[in-house]
Coordinates of C-alpha atoms and ligand atoms in Angstrom, one line a residue:
M1 CA 20.8 -2.7 15.4
N2 CA 17.5 -2.1 17.7
I3 CA 14.7 -1.3 15.2
L4 CA 11.2 0.3 16.0
L5 CA 8.5 -0.6 13.6
V6 CA 5.1 1.0 13.6
G7 CA 1.8 -0.3 12.4
S8 CA -0.3 -3.3 13.1
G9 CA -1.0 -4.7 9.5
G10 CA -0.2 -7.1 7.0
R11 CA 2.2 -4.7 5.4
E12 CA 4.1 -4.6 8.6
H13 CA 4.0 -8.1 9.3
A14 CA 5.9 -8.5 5.9
L15 CA 8.2 -5.9 6.9
A16 CA 8.9 -7.3 10.3
W17 CA 9.5 -10.6 8.7
K18 CA 12.2 -9.4 6.7
I19 CA 13.4 -7.3 9.2
A20 CA 13.8 -9.8 11.8
A21 CA 15.5 -12.1 9.3
S22 CA 18.4 -9.7 8.8
P23 CA 21.8 -10.4 10.7
L24 CA 21.8 -6.4 11.5
T25 CA 18.5 -7.0 13.7
R26 CA 19.5 -7.3 17.6
R27 CA 16.0 -6.2 18.8
L28 CA 13.0 -5.6 16.9
V29 CA 10.0 -3.4 18.8
M30 CA 6.8 -3.1 17.1
A31 CA 4.2 -0.4 18.2
P32 CA 1.4 -2.0 18.4
G33 CA 2.2 -5.3 16.0
N34 CA -0.3 -7.6 15.8
P35 CA -0.7 -11.3 17.0
G36 CA 1.1 -12.8 13.7
M37 CA 4.2 -10.2 14.6
A38 CA 4.3 -11.1 18.2
A39 CA 6.5 -14.1 17.1
L40 CA 9.2 -11.9 15.5
G41 CA 10.0 -9.4 18.5
E42 CA 8.1 -7.5 21.1
L43 CA 5.1 -5.9 20.8
V44 CA 4.2 -2.7 22.4
P45 CA 0.6 -1.2 22.8
V46 CA 1.2 2.5 21.2
K47 CA -1.1 3.6 18.5
P48 CA 0.5 5.2 15.1
T49 CA -0.8 8.4 15.9
E50 CA 1.0 8.7 19.3
V51 CA 4.0 10.8 18.2
A52 CA 5.0 11.7 21.4
Q53 CA 4.8 8.1 22.6
L54 CA 6.4 6.5 19.5
V55 CA 9.4 8.9 20.1
A56 CA 9.9 8.3 23.8
L57 CA 9.6 4.5 23.5
A58 CA 12.2 5.0 20.1
R59 CA 14.4 6.9 22.7
E60 CA 14.0 4.3 25.5
I61 CA 15.1 1.4 23.6
A62 CA 17.5 3.1 21.7
A63 CA 16.2 2.8 18.4
D64 CA 18.7 2.9 15.8
L65 CA 16.1 3.2 13.1
V66 CA 12.4 3.7 13.2
V67 CA 10.4 2.3 10.0
I68 CA 6.9 3.8 9.7
G69 CA 4.3 1.6 8.1
P70 CA 1.2 3.4 8.0
E71 CA 0.1 6.5 6.2
A72 CA -1.6 8.0 9.3
S73 CA 2.2 8.3 11.0
V74 CA 3.2 10.2 8.2
E75 CA 0.3 12.6 8.5
A76 CA 0.6 13.0 11.9
G77 CA 4.1 14.0 11.9
L78 CA 6.1 11.3 13.2
A79 CA 9.2 11.2 10.7
D80 CA 9.2 15.4 11.9
A81 CA 9.0 14.4 15.5
L82 CA 11.7 11.7 15.3
A83 CA 14.1 14.3 13.2
V84 CA 13.8 16.6 16.0
A85 CA 15.1 13.7 18.3
A86 CA 17.7 13.2 16.0
I87 CA 16.6 9.5 15.5
P88 CA 17.0 7.9 12.2
C89 CA 13.7 7.5 10.5
F90 CA 12.4 5.3 7.3
G91 CA 9.2 7.6 6.6
P92 CA 8.5 11.2 5.1
I93 CA 8.1 13.8 6.9
A94 CA 4.5 15.5 7.0
A95 CA 5.3 18.0 4.2
A96 CA 6.6 15.3 1.6
G97 CA 3.7 12.9 3.1
Q98 CA 1.3 15.5 1.3
L99 CA 1.7 13.6 -2.0
E100 CA -0.4 11.1 0.0
S101 CA -2.4 12.8 2.5
S102 CA -4.1 15.8 0.1
K103 CA -5.0 15.0 -3.4
A104 CA -5.5 18.7 -4.4
F105 CA -1.7 19.2 -3.1
T106 CA -0.7 16.3 -5.5
K107 CA -2.9 17.5 -8.3
A108 CA -1.4 21.0 -8.3
F109 CA 2.8 19.6 -7.5
C110 CA 2.0 17.5 -10.7
D111 CA 1.1 20.6 -12.9
R112 CA 4.2 22.6 -11.5
H113 CA 6.3 20.0 -11.9
G114 CA 5.1 18.6 -15.2
L115 CA 4.2 15.2 -14.0
P116 CA 1.4 13.5 -16.2
T117 CA -2.1 12.9 -14.3
A118 CA -5.7 13.0 -15.1
A119 CA -6.9 16.8 -15.7
W120 CA -8.6 18.0 -12.3
V121 CA -10.6 20.6 -10.5
A122 CA -10.8 21.1 -6.9
C123 CA -13.9 22.2 -4.9
E124 CA -15.0 23.1 -1.1
D125 CA -18.8 23.7 -2.4
A126 CA -21.2 21.4 -3.8
A127 CA -22.4 24.1 -6.4
S128 CA -18.9 24.6 -7.8
A129 CA -18.6 21.1 -7.9
R130 CA -21.7 20.1 -9.6
T131 CA -20.6 22.9 -12.2
A132 CA -17.2 21.0 -12.3
L133 CA -18.9 17.9 -13.6
D134 CA -19.8 19.9 -17.0
R135 CA -15.9 20.0 -18.1
F136 CA -16.2 16.0 -17.9
S137 CA -17.8 13.1 -19.2
P138 CA -19.0 10.1 -17.9
P139 CA -17.8 8.3 -16.1
Y140 CA -17.1 10.8 -13.8
V141 CA -14.3 10.4 -11.0
V142 CA -14.9 12.0 -7.6
K143 CA -12.0 12.0 -4.6
A144 CA -12.5 13.4 -0.8
D145 CA -9.3 15.3 -0.9
G146 CA -7.7 13.8 2.3
L147 CA -7.2 10.4 3.9
A148 CA -10.2 8.4 3.7
A149 CA -8.8 4.8 4.2
G150 CA -9.4 3.6 0.8
K151 CA -12.8 4.7 0.6
G152 CA -12.5 8.2 -1.0
V153 CA -12.9 7.4 -4.5
T154 CA -16.3 6.9 -6.4
V155 CA -16.3 6.1 -10.4
A156 CA -19.6 7.3 -11.0
P157 CA -21.0 5.9 -14.4
D158 CA -23.7 8.8 -14.6
R159 CA -24.2 12.1 -13.5
A160 CA -26.6 11.7 -10.7
T161 CA -24.1 9.2 -9.0
A162 CA -20.8 11.7 -9.2
E163 CA -23.5 14.5 -7.7
A164 CA -24.5 11.9 -4.9
A165 CA -20.8 11.4 -4.3
I166 CA -19.8 15.0 -4.1
D167 CA -22.5 15.8 -1.5
D168 CA -21.4 12.6 0.7
A169 CA -18.1 13.8 0.8
L170 CA -18.5 17.9 1.5
G171 CA -21.6 16.8 3.6
G172 CA -19.1 14.9 6.0
R173 CA -18.8 11.3 5.4
F174 CA -15.0 11.5 5.4
G175 CA -15.1 14.1 7.8
A176 CA -12.1 16.5 7.4
A177 CA -10.7 14.5 4.7
G178 CA -14.1 15.4 2.6
A179 CA -14.0 18.8 3.3
R180 CA -12.7 19.6 -0.3
V181 CA -13.2 17.3 -3.4
V182 CA -11.3 16.6 -6.3
I183 CA -12.9 15.5 -9.7
E184 CA -11.0 14.2 -12.4
E185 CA -10.7 12.6 -15.6
F186 CA -11.4 9.1 -16.3
L187 CA -8.4 7.5 -17.6
E188 CA -8.5 4.5 -19.5
G189 CA -5.8 1.7 -19.2
E190 CA -4.5 -0.9 -16.9
I191 CA -3.9 -0.1 -13.4
G192 CA -0.2 -0.8 -11.8
S193 CA 1.6 -0.3 -8.5
L194 CA 5.1 0.9 -8.6
F195 CA 7.7 1.7 -5.8
V196 CA 10.9 3.5 -5.3
L197 CA 13.0 4.2 -2.5
S198 CA 14.6 7.8 -1.8
D199 CA 16.9 9.0 0.7
G200 CA 15.9 12.6 -0.3
Q201 CA 18.0 12.7 -3.4
T202 CA 18.5 9.1 -4.8
V203 CA 15.6 7.2 -6.2
R204 CA 15.9 3.5 -6.4
F205 CA 13.4 1.3 -8.3
F206 CA 12.2 -1.1 -5.3
G207 CA 9.3 -3.6 -7.2
A208 CA 5.9 -3.5 -8.7
A209 CA 2.7 -5.1 -8.3
Q210 CA -0.8 -5.2 -9.7
D211 CA -3.5 -5.2 -7.0
H212 CA -7.0 -6.5 -7.4
K213 CA -9.3 -3.7 -5.5
R214 CA -13.0 -5.1 -6.0
A215 CA -14.3 -7.4 -3.3
F216 CA -15.3 -10.2 -5.8
D217 CA -13.9 -12.5 -8.3
G218 CA -14.3 -10.6 -11.9
E219 CA -13.4 -7.5 -10.4
R220 CA -17.0 -7.0 -9.1
G221 CA -18.3 -5.8 -5.9
P222 CA -17.5 -2.7 -4.0
N223 CA -13.7 -1.2 -4.0
T224 CA -11.5 -2.4 -1.1
G225 CA -8.2 -1.7 0.5
G226 CA -6.9 -4.3 -2.1
M227 CA -8.0 -8.2 -2.1
G228 CA -4.8 -9.5 -3.4
T229 CA -1.7 -8.7 -5.4
Y230 CA 1.0 -10.6 -7.4
S231 CA 4.2 -9.7 -8.5
P232 CA 6.2 -9.1 -11.2
A233 CA 3.2 -8.0 -13.2
P234 CA 3.3 -8.2 -17.2
V235 CA 1.9 -4.7 -17.7
F236 CA 5.1 -3.3 -16.2
T237 CA 7.1 -4.0 -19.3
A238 CA 10.9 -2.7 -19.1
T239 CA 9.8 0.2 -21.2
L240 CA 6.9 1.2 -18.7
V241 CA 8.7 0.9 -15.6
D242 CA 11.5 3.2 -17.4
Q243 CA 8.7 5.7 -18.2
V244 CA 7.4 5.4 -14.8
M245 CA 10.7 6.2 -13.0
T246 CA 11.4 8.9 -15.3
R247 CA 8.6 10.7 -16.0
L248 CA 6.8 10.0 -12.4
A249 CA 8.7 8.9 -9.5
I250 CA 12.2 10.6 -10.0
P251 CA 10.4 13.9 -10.9
A252 CA 8.2 13.4 -7.8
V253 CA 11.2 13.3 -5.4
K254 CA 13.4 16.0 -7.1
G255 CA 10.1 18.5 -7.0
I256 CA 9.5 17.8 -3.3
A257 CA 13.2 18.2 -2.2
A258 CA 12.9 21.4 -4.5
E259 CA 10.1 22.5 -2.2
G260 CA 11.8 22.0 0.9
A261 CA 10.7 18.7 2.0
P262 CA 13.1 15.9 1.0
Y263 CA 11.0 12.1 0.9
R264 CA 12.7 9.6 2.8
G265 CA 11.2 6.6 2.6
A266 CA 8.9 4.3 0.3
L267 CA 6.9 6.1 -2.4
F268 CA 4.2 4.0 -4.3
V269 CA 3.2 5.6 -7.6
E270 CA -0.3 4.2 -8.4
L271 CA -0.7 4.7 -12.1
M272 CA -2.8 4.2 -15.2
A273 CA -0.7 2.4 -18.0
T274 CA -2.7 4.4 -21.0
A275 CA -1.9 4.8 -24.5
D276 CA 0.1 7.6 -24.1
G277 CA 2.1 6.3 -21.6
P278 CA 1.8 5.9 -17.6
R279 CA -0.6 8.9 -16.0
L280 CA -0.4 9.1 -12.4
V281 CA -3.4 7.7 -10.6
E282 CA -2.4 8.6 -6.9
F283 CA 1.0 8.7 -5.1
N284 CA 0.8 7.0 -1.1
A285 CA 3.8 7.9 0.8
R286 CA 4.5 4.1 2.3
F287 CA 4.6 0.6 1.1
G288 CA 1.0 -0.9 -0.9
D289 CA -1.0 -3.2 1.3
P290 CA -1.0 -6.0 0.1
E291 CA 1.8 -4.9 -2.1
C292 CA 4.4 -4.7 0.1
Q293 CA 3.7 -8.4 1.2
V294 CA 4.5 -9.9 -2.4
L295 CA 7.7 -7.4 -2.9
M296 CA 9.0 -8.9 0.4
L297 CA 8.7 -12.7 -0.7
L298 CA 10.5 -11.6 -3.7
L299 CA 13.1 -9.7 -2.4
K300 CA 16.6 -11.6 -2.0
S301 CA 18.7 -8.6 -0.4
D302 CA 18.4 -7.5 3.4
L303 CA 15.9 -5.0 3.6
V304 CA 17.6 -3.1 6.6
P305 CA 20.7 -1.6 5.1
Y306 CA 18.1 0.2 2.3
L307 CA 15.6 1.2 5.1
L308 CA 18.5 2.8 7.4
A309 CA 20.3 4.2 3.7
C310 CA 16.7 6.1 3.1
A311 CA 16.9 7.3 6.7
N312 CA 20.6 8.6 6.7
G313 CA 20.8 9.8 2.9
T314 CA 23.4 7.3 1.9
L315 CA 21.2 5.1 -1.0
A316 CA 23.4 6.0 -3.6
D317 CA 26.2 4.0 -1.9
L318 CA 23.9 0.8 -2.0
P319 CA 23.8 -1.5 -4.9
A320 CA 20.5 -2.0 -6.9
P321 CA 18.6 -4.5 -4.3
E322 CA 18.4 -7.9 -5.8
W323 CA 15.3 -10.1 -6.4
R324 CA 14.2 -13.6 -6.9
D325 CA 13.3 -14.8 -10.1
E326 CA 10.1 -15.9 -9.4
V327 CA 6.4 -14.8 -8.7
A328 CA 4.7 -14.1 -5.9
V329 CA 0.8 -13.7 -5.0
C330 CA -0.8 -12.5 -1.9
V331 CA -4.3 -13.5 -1.3
V332 CA -6.4 -11.7 1.2
M333 CA -8.7 -13.5 3.4
A334 CA -11.6 -11.2 4.6
A335 CA -14.3 -11.2 7.3
E336 CA -17.7 -11.6 5.6
G337 CA -19.3 -8.5 5.3
Y338 CA -16.0 -6.8 4.3
P339 CA -16.0 -4.0 3.2
D340 CA -19.0 -2.5 4.4
A341 CA -19.5 -3.9 7.9
P342 CA -17.3 -7.0 8.6
R343 CA -18.2 -9.3 11.3
T344 CA -15.5 -10.0 13.4
G345 CA -15.0 -12.3 16.5
S346 CA -15.0 -15.8 14.6
A347 CA -12.2 -18.0 15.2
I348 CA -9.5 -19.1 13.1
L349 CA -8.0 -22.5 13.2
G350 CA -4.7 -23.7 11.2
A351 CA -3.2 -20.2 10.1
E352 CA -0.4 -20.9 12.0
Q353 CA 0.8 -24.0 10.9
D354 CA 3.9 -24.5 8.8
F355 CA 3.1 -24.2 5.4
G356 CA 7.0 -24.6 4.1
P357 CA 9.6 -22.0 2.7
D358 CA 7.2 -20.6 -0.2
V359 CA 4.4 -19.6 1.9
A360 CA 3.9 -16.7 4.2
V361 CA 0.7 -16.4 6.0
F362 CA 0.8 -12.5 7.6
H363 CA -1.7 -11.2 10.1
A364 CA -3.7 -7.9 8.7
G365 CA -6.7 -7.9 11.3
T366 CA -6.4 -10.7 14.1
T367 CA -6.6 -11.2 17.6
R368 CA -5.8 -13.6 20.3
D369 CA -8.1 -14.4 22.9
A370 CA -7.9 -15.3 26.4
E371 CA -7.6 -19.2 25.6
G372 CA -4.9 -18.2 22.8
F373 CA -6.9 -18.7 19.7
L374 CA -6.8 -16.3 16.4
R375 CA -10.1 -14.6 16.1
A376 CA -10.9 -12.1 13.1
A377 CA -10.7 -8.6 14.3
G378 CA -11.2 -6.3 11.2
G379 CA -11.9 -6.8 7.7
R380 CA -9.0 -7.7 5.5
V381 CA -7.6 -10.5 8.1
L382 CA -5.2 -13.1 6.7
N383 CA -2.9 -12.5 3.7
V384 CA -1.9 -15.8 2.5
C385 CA 1.0 -15.2 0.0
A386 CA 3.0 -17.5 -1.9
R387 CA 6.1 -17.6 -3.9
G388 CA 7.0 -20.0 -7.0
P389 CA 9.0 -20.2 -10.3
D390 CA 5.8 -19.1 -12.2
L391 CA 2.1 -17.8 -11.2
Q392 CA 0.4 -20.7 -11.7
T393 CA 2.7 -22.4 -9.3
A394 CA 2.7 -19.5 -6.7
R395 CA -1.2 -19.4 -7.1
D396 CA -1.6 -23.0 -6.5
R397 CA 0.6 -23.1 -3.0
A398 CA -1.4 -19.8 -1.7
Y399 CA -4.8 -21.8 -2.5
A400 CA -3.6 -25.0 -1.1
A401 CA -2.3 -23.0 2.2
I402 CA -6.2 -21.4 2.3
A403 CA -7.7 -24.6 2.2
R404 CA -5.6 -25.8 5.3
I405 CA -6.9 -23.2 7.1
D406 CA -10.4 -23.6 8.8
W407 CA -12.2 -20.0 9.1
P408 CA -15.7 -20.5 7.5
E409 CA -16.7 -16.9 8.3
S410 CA -14.3 -15.5 6.0
F411 CA -14.3 -15.1 1.8
H412 CA -11.4 -14.8 -0.5
R413 CA -10.9 -14.1 -4.3
T414 CA -10.2 -17.0 -6.2
D415 CA -8.8 -15.4 -9.2
I416 CA -5.9 -13.2 -8.2
G417 CA -3.6 -12.5 -10.7
W418 CA -6.2 -13.4 -13.8
R419 CA -4.8 -10.8 -16.0
A420 CA -1.7 -12.7 -16.2
L421 CA -2.6 -16.2 -16.8
T422 CA -5.4 -15.0 -19.4
P423 CA -4.0 -14.8 -22.8
R424 CA -4.3 -11.1 -23.8
S425 CA -6.1 -10.5 -27.4
Ligands
LIG501 P1 -7.3 5.4 -5.5 O1 -8.0 5.4 -4.1 O2 -6.9 6.6 -5.9 O3 -6.4 4.2 -5.8 O4 -8.5 5.1 -6.2 C1 -9.2 4.1 -6.4 C2 -9.5 3.1 -7.6 O5 -10.2 4.3 -8.5 C3 -8.1 3.1 -8.5 O6 -7.9 1.9 -8.1 C4 -8.8 3.0 -9.8 O7 -9.1 1.7 -10.0 C5 -10.1 3.8 -10.0 N1 -9.5 5.6 -10.4 C6 -8.7 6.3 -9.6 N2 -8.8 7.5 -10.1 C7 -9.3 6.9 -11.5 C8 -9.2 7.8 -12.7 N3 -8.7 9.1 -12.7 N4 -9.8 7.1 -13.8 C9 -9.8 5.8 -13.9 N5 -9.8 5.5 -12.3 C10 -9.7 6.0 -11.6
LIG502 N1 -3.5 -1.6 -1.9 C1 -3.4 -0.5 -2.2 C2 -2.9 0.8 -1.0 O1 -1.7 0.4 -0.3 O2 -3.2 1.8 -0.7

């Protein structure tokens, strides 16, 4: 098969790693890809939102399948344009992708279809948003409605902070994504990320993980796009997985299909495991980053048949995917200054050595300079991933690999997976 993979982060590098390993893959083209992905196929410099160019590229390489990585391509309507061109696509059409691209849409959708989530109010002006705060008690949760690269959510300890977040969003900090805000109830519990695949009708569990969103050890510091993940996470008991499937994932896929927008791709259910069972925090219309990285290390089955079956509506014909009976972790190495102002350009040595079969270093924000050296080109730069028979072994392998990477201008968390290592009281 000829496959076009869209995106350039660690998530896409991990997908490319599995796709390239498939005996079904004849040609893998990545747009735009990154220096780490270059070893796995061909890179073409087209951006994820350049829909017409991507469709033209898919035609040019006679793509049998296009795989969408990032939400920006979903929102830009890449799957819609590929459907018109009759090119199979893994990744939802924009109307189904509203489950990520509009929080107000998703909240109303949950109410229409009976999905458990936090109580909410959507507001388009500051006065009504401030009034809406009266209905809740601290901590207040204020969210920009649209896609804000993981930065649109404020959990405010007091009213003044909540009001500042409202003014910030409605004042244009997130552009059009903040033209509307959602104020919602604070959910108490442990957060988790569960993934399903769907072809519009059939829904298949596709792994679960826990992400560490705060920048620094001990869950301190600013929120980030994710500093590390591990899977499986003990919070996902068989009961919780079953509840998330029956109360959130399956009703979401059925509901969005009933509204005329069949969902084909990966649906990411971010949930709070509360005392009353799982409640939705948000949906994402794609794999998690860096959750995808740990899932790919654990997936024993060939990924390509699953991606194709989602695109073609034949997921029911495939057996449940097989997973290694192991634990995987991903530790993000970020450039100093991330998330506010990452300092780019520093040189990274040793990231491309052979770390053995149980370690994979995915690139998330690198560039290669004229002399061939890797340099930091983003906030989250490398994803150092490892698997092992247990969490401790997987962690030891990941941190041993980090110790062999020479990049002084970086930082990473040293406590990824702590919840699963510390005995619970
Ligand atoms: P999100 O961008 O929706 O993943 O939100 C970022 C983080 O804010 C989440 O990972 C949670 O830790 C937190 N969060 C979001 N919504 C809520 C909520 N309703 N209650 C408690 N925490 C929340
Ligand atoms: N790691 C969280 C996300 O991909 O949104």
